[in-house]
Amino acid sequence: MKHPRRITLCFMIIVIYSSLVTNTLNSESIVHPLNLREHELAGQDPLRQKRAVSTSHPAAEEYTVDIEISLENASFLDPIKAYLNSLSFPIQGNDTDPATNILSIEVTTVCRPTGNEMWCSCETGYRWPQEQCLPNVTCQDHDSSPTGHHCNCLKGLPPKGPFCQLRGAITLRMSVRLNVGFQEELRNTSSALYRSYKTDLETAFYKGYSILPGFILVTVTGFRPGSVVVTYAVKTTTPSPGLMRKANDLVAQNLNQTYKMDYSSFQAVASNETKFSVIPEIIFEGDTVTLVCETEVPSSNVSWHHVGKRSDIQNSSRFWIDTAVLNNMTSVSRLTIFNITQRDAGEYICKLTLDIFEYESRKKINVTPIQIFSSEDTRVTCDNNPVSLNCCSEINVNWSRVEWKQEGEISIPGSSETESDSSCSRYTLKADGTQCPSGSAGRTVVYTCEFISAHGARGSKDIEVTFTSVGHKSSHKGEVHEFLRHVMEMSTVQSTTGNSLETSKAQEQQANLTITQDPISVSEGQNFSIKCISDVSNYDEVYWKTSAGIKIYQRFYTTRRYPDGAESVLTVRTSTREWNGTYHCVFRYKNSYSIATKDVTVHPLPLEPNIMVDPLETAIPCEGSHPLKCCIEEDEDYRVTFQVDSLSFPAAKEVNGKQACYKFNFMANSAFWCPKHVDVSCHFTNAANNSVHSPSMRLHLVPGENITCQDPNIGSGEPGKVIQKLCQFSHPPSSPGSPMGGIMIYKCVGSQWQLKRNDCISAPINNLLQQAKALIKSPCQDKKLSTYLKNLSDSTEKVVHEVSSSPGNLGAIINILDLFSKIPGQVNLEMMKHVLSTVNVILKKPVLNTWKVLQQQQTNYSSQLLDSVERFSRALQSEDSALLSFFQTNVQMKTMVVKSGTPKSYKQTFMFPDSDLCGNVAIDEYHLGHLKPGASIVTIAFPTLKTILAQDAQRETSANSLVMTTTVSHKITTPFRISMTFKNNKSLGGKPQCVFWNFTLANHTGGWDSSGCYTKVDGDSVLCSCDHITSFSILMSPDTPDPDSLLKILLDIISYIGLCFSILSLAACLVVEAVVWKSVTKNRTSYMRHICIVNIAASLLVADIWFIVASTIRDHHYVLNETACVAATFFIHFFYLSVFFWMLTLGLMLFYRLVFILHDASKSFQKAIAFSLGYGCPLIISVITVGVTQPQEVYTRKNACWLNWEDTKALLAFVIPALIIVVVNMTITVVVITKILRPSIGDKPNKQEKSSLFQISKSIGVLTPLLGLTWGFGLATVFQGSNAVFHIVFTLLNAFQGLFILLFGCLWDQKVQEALLKKFSLSRWSSQHSKSTSLGSSTPVFSMSSPISRRFNNLFGKTGTYNVSTPETTSTSMENTSSAYSLLN
């Protein structure tokens, strides 16, 4: 039994052929469904039986047949269509059927799988007949056709025909040029020459255009000069450009060559093909008007023109063009005119161009001023009787609303009522005696009725009302009046409600809004703010909108709630012309809206980055001159001067198209010394008397003989001089209408300028870049983002060659994506597809060489691109919880929405066969359960990004796998873990290491970081588990010790065993010092020495404990590991330095006691100096180090809690002080020993002091080289490639220094030994019965004559016996003491 084959795509073709057979054809006997596979054309049963439909008549000679072709591989469609397009018609019949000729073959219908459905759409020029649209389900997401009309897309192929049919017949007004001389007889339709031309041309036209589906007739309509231009009309259905080109080819082939037809001159204008609509129908001054031009042609090349103006309409602050192609079938272009005026009235032309076709439609619009009629000014007596004020508009339209405002010395509120059927509004007010002022003169209040259209237009009329009192009022009432007058000095707008059921409740919440009173008039580039204050704190929503009803993007305003009110502040840091207009502050509570209005005037003024100057830099001979110019892409009335130092010179204006240039010829010999450097700038001043300076032009006045390089476009320069030149003014100059961007860098070599770098940006991409920069300043940027992203995607596809050949173009596209990514609050799937389509183009393999050139610049563009994509992915919001995906050659995306309840695990697989790379990502149910329902998880994989992401500083590491980035739309507040699997590329060697891209490294240019990631190699796969989500990959790092290697295990064992011994030894040292303190601190020198020993031991003990804490943090990766790691690094750094500075204190004390023998400082003064030096200096160094490096997050290393070396060399903040102290102490030791051995007269200290000093010298002399040696090996391990011996020796010396402190700093001191012997000797207990005890009668374990003690002292050069019970002997023995100390790390 045969199983049905998997059909992934099918399409219908229509075949038109002619035959001499006049019988009625049974198409079912001729045509059969045909299935194509990869390696066969037919041979198996079809999936289901289809019928083709013949539309021929019995007597006709032409037949039309529909044929269905099904494919398993969708990629076959384009080659088949290309093959059909390459055929030349007519195709003559073969030997078996010589009477049949095929006239044309056209693809009419294409069915593609979409999810679990098959969507069938019509090709250009075809559509489903109405009888198929009504009973079948249309693709609503891809079909905008009204119900009951022809549609373009159906869900599933109908079981029977008819399928997609030709559209209705149209008349094409065409023309073509004949390169022959024009003769006047061609104007006479009755002349023989006219008839001869007409007959020959119509014959050729018929043979050519008869291949068009639905062709009816062709007629020559006339000739006109210009060589000979033939005008003719073709009646047919809408043809595709490809088929029309074939028809034109046949025309040229069938026309006699003597006519010399110019094939490239074919033009066609279609009539009645464009639907032109205008919204609103009645247009008032100030309205926002939208003109919609809809053409059933898949092209976005649409231009708009206002008849009476010389140039096409371009996007600006008042005009905005938005063009889109729907369903790949219909072009819809919208021209929006903001705040329309009567000057904008007239005829508008919408013209779409596709190949040789032009589709043109015209519409005339009229702009009507709003005329308001009102009651005359009146006087009102405050007797509590109602008085009505009336306003009516001249034209009866459905106004959006009518607002009444009042302004005057007193406040007399009323109620408004609008009659919709008569376009009139009535305002009824009552004034009692308490509201009116006393006296007969009265007070005047101006009431303003303002009619507001649904599209933003406003018309108003003022009515003056004078209120007079009935009689005299009390002074108390007068005070009330003054209070009311003071309140009404601020603009207030009463809220209105649209729901009568809510009116009574809303009255309690109605807010009086007070808005900034000062008029706001700024120039472009300046900032302004509007404050809107409400006297009610209860509201549901606060927002700002334009007069056109468009909401302002939220990032431009902030709102705060107070107990007795609220305020919202609209802040614009860089105003543009788009901000010119009226703005509404809206406080909404339920159905009640409180609205305050403010007008903003923005005067035109070029922004500094938009002023192009030439030259940027040049050399000028001392007696020469050079032309200077500043250009802007607008022609406004500015006053422009050139500022040369403190002098000002007027500029000459020159307009070229849309570009206005201001020029000045600089004369070097006018008033300047030579040589000299001069800065020149243009000074633009607008009508509001605001000004802006252009970027500076740097002029070098040098002797003429020094200039060797001269070029009229580049400029002049000295040998070796490097200058920059705007590409706009480079050679050859670009078109003023579409300026280029970027710069070119030249170097003067010999007598020629050589191009060093070309960072030019082509005109189309530069235009997109300028639009992106303008968009981020736009008040409605989020509304326009979708259109801009589509334009970027379409344009990038078109200029892929320019991108692959120019680093400037590539960098500009990355900057555009970066700018766009900072806008969205939410991104839909369509917008995300446009983003990834752009990324797919710039990550193509031919572009990678351009990436290498681009990466040589300081900016890390690859990191910037990755960051932009991640921002877009975090903002992606899916409309439902279905899995969404996007597949391209160089980027793939998969996403999932977390559902409420128990979520399913997140598992996605990515495969790139072309790159032989694959990987998957997984998040289990437990971690997904911590995410909020509705959160989106997005994973994007890049196969080529690995080759361009910056390597580390030593260029020793490189990524060799997919780069996968996973983002979550909601903030993660709990521990999170993600698992990934990469393919292990063993051919590159090295040890795989899981890493993520840390954007904060290397001064925020980004770098690979392994923090929080664990690696496991499993054959051909590398398993990664990380406790955060970002961009992951595998990093090859040859110098990183393998976690499972013998060396790493050995170093860990030595470190932990040594630390245990060190901590125990230091604790023992502190205990011993506490026990013997009184016995060993009987003179100042011994006292200060033991102070230093205790602080050295204490500092090293605390540093060891923090070292264990830091190791635990990194080994177990706690949630707060980054903060804890910084703290651990700080304290380790501080206490390690303290050990060294206490050792320096000990050395300086020794130097002081021997050199300044006549100066005897007090014990408290010495302690103060010692503690300041021992702890103060380390604290200052540690705080400065963390303060400088931590803001850039480069304080600690990537894989250890210790000072950074790779990025900032912060480790030098420890190494340099430590090594300096080692050198200083060694020097002190040499000086002191020399002075002790050869003292000068009068310098000899007492015997006990000399003994203490000599023991200090021995301690420093032994411990200082040991410490220096330790950190000498430690410094060697910093550099990559260091021998493993350095690591082992450094670890040994470093880990056991606590033991060295105990031995050399404590137990080696004979005073300490004797104090311990006295403390713990058995003779001490026997002395209670006898005053003295000889050595022979008692030999304790710690006595100097015991075997253990003799061996210990022989080791350090001590021999002899000592009596420990006699005080005099003990005192003598204290003369020979020693002190030593050490330090961990």
Coordinates of N, CA and C in Angstrom, one line a residue, residues 1086-1210:
S1086 N 60.6 46.8 72.5 CA 59.9 45.5 72.5 C 58.4 45.6 72.4
Y1087 N 57.9 46.7 73.1 CA 56.5 46.9 73.1 C 56.0 47.2 71.7
M1088 N 56.6 48.1 71.0 CA 56.2 48.4 69.6 C 56.4 47.2 68.6
R1089 N 57.5 46.4 68.9 CA 57.7 45.2 68.1 C 56.5 44.2 68.2
H1090 N 56.1 44.0 69.4 CA 55.0 43.0 69.6 C 53.7 43.6 69.2
I1091 N 53.5 44.9 69.3 CA 52.3 45.5 68.7 C 52.2 45.2 67.2
C1092 N 53.4 45.4 66.5 CA 53.4 45.1 65.0 C 53.2 43.6 64.8
I1093 N 53.8 42.7 65.6 CA 53.6 41.3 65.4 C 52.1 40.9 65.6
V1094 N 51.5 41.4 66.6 CA 50.1 41.1 66.8 C 49.2 41.6 65.6
N1095 N 49.4 42.8 65.2 CA 48.6 43.3 64.0 C 48.9 42.6 62.7
I1096 N 50.2 42.2 62.5 CA 50.5 41.4 61.3 C 49.7 40.0 61.4
A1097 N 49.8 39.4 62.5 CA 49.1 38.1 62.7 C 47.6 38.3 62.5
A1098 N 47.0 39.3 63.2 CA 45.6 39.5 63.1 C 45.1 39.8 61.6
S1099 N 45.9 40.7 61.0 CA 45.5 41.1 59.6 C 45.6 39.9 58.7
L1100 N 46.7 39.1 58.8 CA 46.8 37.9 58.0 C 45.7 36.9 58.3
L1101 N 45.3 36.7 59.5 CA 44.3 35.8 59.9 C 42.9 36.2 59.3
V1102 N 42.6 37.5 59.3 CA 41.3 38.0 58.7 C 41.4 37.8 57.2
A1103 N 42.6 38.1 56.6 CA 42.7 37.9 55.1 C 42.5 36.5 54.7
D1104 N 43.1 35.5 55.5 CA 42.9 34.1 55.2 C 41.4 33.7 55.3
I1105 N 40.7 34.2 56.3 CA 39.3 33.9 56.4 C 38.5 34.5 55.2
W1106 N 38.8 35.7 54.8 CA 38.1 36.2 53.6 C 38.5 35.5 52.3
F1107 N 39.7 35.0 52.3 CA 40.1 34.2 51.2 C 39.3 32.9 51.0
I1108 N 39.0 32.3 52.2 CA 38.1 31.1 52.2 C 36.7 31.5 51.8
V1109 N 36.2 32.7 52.3 CA 34.9 33.1 51.9 C 34.8 33.4 50.3
A1110 N 35.8 34.0 49.8 CA 35.9 34.3 48.4 C 35.9 33.0 47.6
S1111 N 36.7 32.0 48.0 CA 36.7 30.7 47.3 C 35.4 30.0 47.4
T1112 N 34.7 30.1 48.5 CA 33.3 29.5 48.6 C 32.3 30.2 47.7
I1113 N 32.4 31.5 47.6 CA 31.5 32.2 46.7 C 31.7 31.7 45.3
R1114 N 32.9 31.7 44.8 CA 33.1 31.3 43.4 C 32.8 29.8 43.2
D1115 N 33.1 29.0 44.2 CA 32.9 27.5 44.0 C 31.4 27.2 44.0
H1116 N 30.5 27.9 44.7 CA 29.1 27.5 44.8 C 28.2 28.5 44.1
H1117 N 28.7 29.6 43.7 CA 27.9 30.5 42.8 C 26.6 30.9 43.5
Y1118 N 26.7 31.5 44.6 CA 25.5 32.0 45.3 C 24.8 33.1 44.5
V1119 N 23.6 33.4 44.8 CA 22.8 34.3 44.0 C 23.4 35.7 44.1
L1120 N 23.9 36.1 45.3 CA 24.5 37.4 45.4 C 26.0 37.4 45.2
N1121 N 26.5 36.5 44.4 CA 27.9 36.3 44.3 C 28.7 37.5 43.8
E1122 N 28.1 38.3 43.0 CA 28.9 39.5 42.5 C 29.2 40.5 43.6
T1123 N 28.1 40.8 44.3 CA 28.3 41.8 45.4 C 29.2 41.2 46.5
A1124 N 29.0 39.9 46.9 CA 29.9 39.3 47.9 C 31.3 39.2 47.4
C1125 N 31.5 38.9 46.1 CA 32.8 38.8 45.5 C 33.6 40.1 45.6
V1126 N 32.9 41.2 45.3 CA 33.5 42.6 45.4 C 33.9 42.8 46.9
A1127 N 33.0 42.5 47.8 CA 33.3 42.7 49.2 C 34.5 41.9 49.7
A1128 N 34.6 40.6 49.3 CA 35.7 39.7 49.6 C 37.0 40.3 49.1
T1129 N 37.0 40.7 47.8 CA 38.2 41.2 47.2 C 38.7 42.5 47.9
F1130 N 37.7 43.3 48.3 CA 38.1 44.6 49.0 C 38.8 44.2 50.3
F1131 N 38.2 43.3 51.1 CA 38.8 43.0 52.4 C 40.1 42.3 52.3
I1132 N 40.2 41.4 51.3 CA 41.5 40.7 51.1 C 42.6 41.7 50.7
H1133 N 42.3 42.6 49.8 CA 43.2 43.6 49.4 C 43.6 44.4 50.6
F1134 N 42.7 44.9 51.4 CA 43.0 45.7 52.5 C 43.8 45.1 53.6
F1135 N 43.5 43.8 54.0 CA 44.3 43.2 55.0 C 45.6 42.7 54.5
Y1136 N 45.7 42.3 53.3 CA 47.1 41.9 52.7 C 48.0 43.1 52.8
L1137 N 47.4 44.3 52.3 CA 48.3 45.5 52.4 C 48.6 45.9 53.8
S1138 N 47.7 45.6 54.8 CA 47.9 45.9 56.2 C 49.1 45.2 56.7
V1139 N 49.2 43.9 56.3 CA 50.4 43.1 56.7 C 51.7 43.7 56.3
F1140 N 51.7 44.1 55.0 CA 53.0 44.8 54.5 C 53.2 46.1 55.2
F1141 N 52.2 46.9 55.4 CA 52.4 48.2 56.0 C 52.8 48.1 57.5
W1142 N 52.3 47.1 58.1 CA 52.8 46.8 59.5 C 54.3 46.4 59.5
M1143 N 54.6 45.6 58.5 CA 56.0 45.2 58.4 C 56.9 46.5 58.1
L1144 N 56.4 47.4 57.3 CA 57.1 48.7 57.0 C 57.2 49.5 58.3
T1145 N 56.1 49.5 59.1 CA 56.1 50.2 60.4 C 57.2 49.6 61.3
L1146 N 57.3 48.3 61.3 CA 58.4 47.7 62.1 C 59.8 48.1 61.6
G1147 N 60.0 48.2 60.3 CA 61.3 48.6 59.8 C 61.6 50.0 60.1
L1148 N 60.5 50.9 59.9 CA 60.8 52.3 60.2 C 61.0 52.6 61.7
M1149 N 60.4 51.8 62.6 CA 60.6 51.9 64.0 C 62.1 51.5 64.3
L1150 N 62.6 50.5 63.7 CA 64.0 50.1 63.9 C 64.9 51.2 63.4
F1151 N 64.6 51.8 62.3 CA 65.5 52.9 61.7 C 65.4 54.1 62.7
Y1152 N 64.3 54.4 63.2 CA 64.1 55.5 64.1 C 64.9 55.3 65.4
R1153 N 64.9 54.1 66.0 CA 65.5 53.9 67.2 C 67.0 54.0 67.2
L1154 N 67.6 53.7 66.0 CA 69.0 53.7 65.9 C 69.6 55.1 65.3
V1155 N 68.8 55.7 64.5 CA 69.3 56.9 63.8 C 68.9 58.2 64.7
F1156 N 67.7 58.2 65.2 CA 67.3 59.3 66.1 C 67.4 59.0 67.5
I1157 N 68.6 58.7 68.0 CA 68.7 58.2 69.4 C 68.5 59.2 70.4
L1158 N 68.7 60.5 70.0 CA 68.5 61.6 71.0 C 67.1 62.0 71.1
H1159 N 66.2 61.5 70.2 CA 64.8 61.9 70.2 C 64.0 60.7 70.7
D1160 N 63.3 60.9 71.7 CA 62.6 59.8 72.4 C 61.1 60.2 72.4
A1161 N 60.3 59.6 71.4 CA 58.9 59.9 71.3 C 58.2 59.0 72.3
S1162 N 57.0 59.5 72.7 CA 56.2 58.8 73.7 C 55.6 57.5 73.1
K1163 N 55.2 56.6 73.9 CA 54.6 55.4 73.5 C 53.3 55.6 72.7
S1164 N 52.5 56.5 73.2 CA 51.2 56.8 72.6 C 51.4 57.4 71.2
F1165 N 52.4 58.3 71.1 CA 52.7 58.9 69.8 C 53.1 57.8 68.8
Q1166 N 54.0 56.9 69.2 CA 54.4 55.9 68.3 C 53.3 55.0 67.9
K1167 N 52.4 54.7 68.8 CA 51.2 53.8 68.5 C 50.3 54.5 67.5
A1168 N 50.1 55.8 67.6 CA 49.3 56.6 66.7 C 49.9 56.5 65.3
I1169 N 51.2 56.7 65.2 CA 51.8 56.7 63.9 C 51.7 55.3 63.3
A1170 N 52.0 54.3 64.1 CA 52.0 52.9 63.7 C 50.6 52.5 63.1
F1171 N 49.5 52.8 63.9 CA 48.2 52.4 63.4 C 47.7 53.2 62.2
S1172 N 48.2 54.5 62.1 CA 47.8 55.3 60.9 C 48.5 54.7 59.7
L1173 N 49.8 54.3 59.8 CA 50.5 53.7 58.7 C 50.0 52.3 58.4
G1174 N 49.8 51.5 59.5 CA 49.4 50.1 59.3 C 48.0 49.9 58.7
Y1175 N 47.1 50.8 59.1 CA 45.7 50.6 58.6 C 45.2 51.7 57.7
G1176 N 45.8 53.0 57.9 CA 45.3 54.1 57.2 C 45.7 54.1 55.7
C1177 N 47.0 53.8 55.4 CA 47.4 53.7 54.0 C 46.8 52.6 53.3
P1178 N 46.7 51.4 53.8 CA 46.0 50.3 53.1 C 44.5 50.7 52.8
L1179 N 43.9 51.4 53.8 CA 42.5 51.7 53.5 C 42.3 52.7 52.4
I1180 N 43.2 53.7 52.3 CA 43.2 54.7 51.2 C 43.4 54.0 49.9
I1181 N 44.4 53.2 49.8 CA 44.7 52.5 48.5 C 43.5 51.6 48.1
S1182 N 43.0 50.9 49.1 CA 41.9 49.9 48.7 C 40.6 50.7 48.3
V1183 N 40.3 51.8 49.0 CA 39.1 52.5 48.6 C 39.3 53.2 47.2
I1184 N 40.4 53.8 46.9 CA 40.7 54.4 45.6 C 40.5 53.3 44.5
T1185 N 41.1 52.2 44.8 CA 41.1 51.1 43.8 C 39.7 50.7 43.4
V1186 N 38.9 50.4 44.5 CA 37.5 50.0 44.2 C 36.7 51.1 43.6
G1187 N 36.9 52.3 44.1 CA 36.2 53.5 43.6 C 36.4 53.8 42.1
V1188 N 37.6 53.5 41.6 CA 38.0 53.8 40.2 C 37.5 52.7 39.3
T1189 N 37.6 51.4 39.7 CA 37.3 50.3 38.8 C 35.9 49.7 38.9
Q1190 N 35.3 49.7 40.1 CA 34.0 49.1 40.3 C 32.9 49.7 39.5
P1191 N 32.8 51.1 39.3 CA 31.8 51.6 38.5 C 31.8 51.0 37.0
Q1192 N 32.9 50.6 36.5 CA 33.0 50.0 35.2 C 32.9 48.5 35.3
E1193 N 32.7 48.0 36.6 CA 32.6 46.6 36.9 C 33.8 45.8 36.4
V1194 N 35.0 46.4 36.6 CA 36.3 45.7 36.2 C 37.2 45.7 37.4
Y1195 N 36.6 45.6 38.6 CA 37.4 45.6 39.9 C 37.9 44.2 40.1
T1196 N 37.1 43.2 39.9 CA 37.5 41.8 40.2 C 37.7 41.0 38.9
R1197 N 38.4 39.9 39.0 CA 38.6 39.0 37.9 C 37.3 38.3 37.4
K1198 N 37.4 37.8 36.2 CA 36.2 37.1 35.7 C 36.0 35.8 36.4
N1199 N 37.0 35.1 36.8 CA 36.9 33.8 37.4 C 37.4 33.6 38.8
A1200 N 37.7 34.7 39.5 CA 38.2 34.6 40.8 C 37.9 36.0 41.6
C1201 N 37.7 35.8 42.9 CA 37.5 37.0 43.7 C 38.8 37.6 44.1
W1202 N 39.5 38.3 43.2 CA 40.7 38.9 43.4 C 40.9 40.1 42.4
L1203 N 41.8 40.9 42.6 CA 42.0 42.1 41.8 C 42.2 41.8 40.4
N1204 N 41.5 42.6 39.5 CA 41.5 42.4 38.1 C 42.9 42.6 37.5
W1205 N 43.3 41.9 36.5 CA 44.6 42.1 35.8 C 44.4 42.3 34.4
E1206 N 43.5 41.5 33.7 CA 43.4 41.6 32.3 C 42.9 42.9 31.8
D1207 N 41.9 43.5 32.5 CA 41.3 44.7 31.9 C 41.8 46.0 32.5
T1208 N 42.1 46.1 33.8 CA 42.5 47.3 34.4 C 43.9 47.3 35.1
K1209 N 44.5 46.1 35.2 CA 45.7 46.0 36.0 C 45.6 46.5 37.4
A1210 N 44.4 46.3 38.0 CA 44.1 46.7 39.4 C 45.0 46.0 40.4

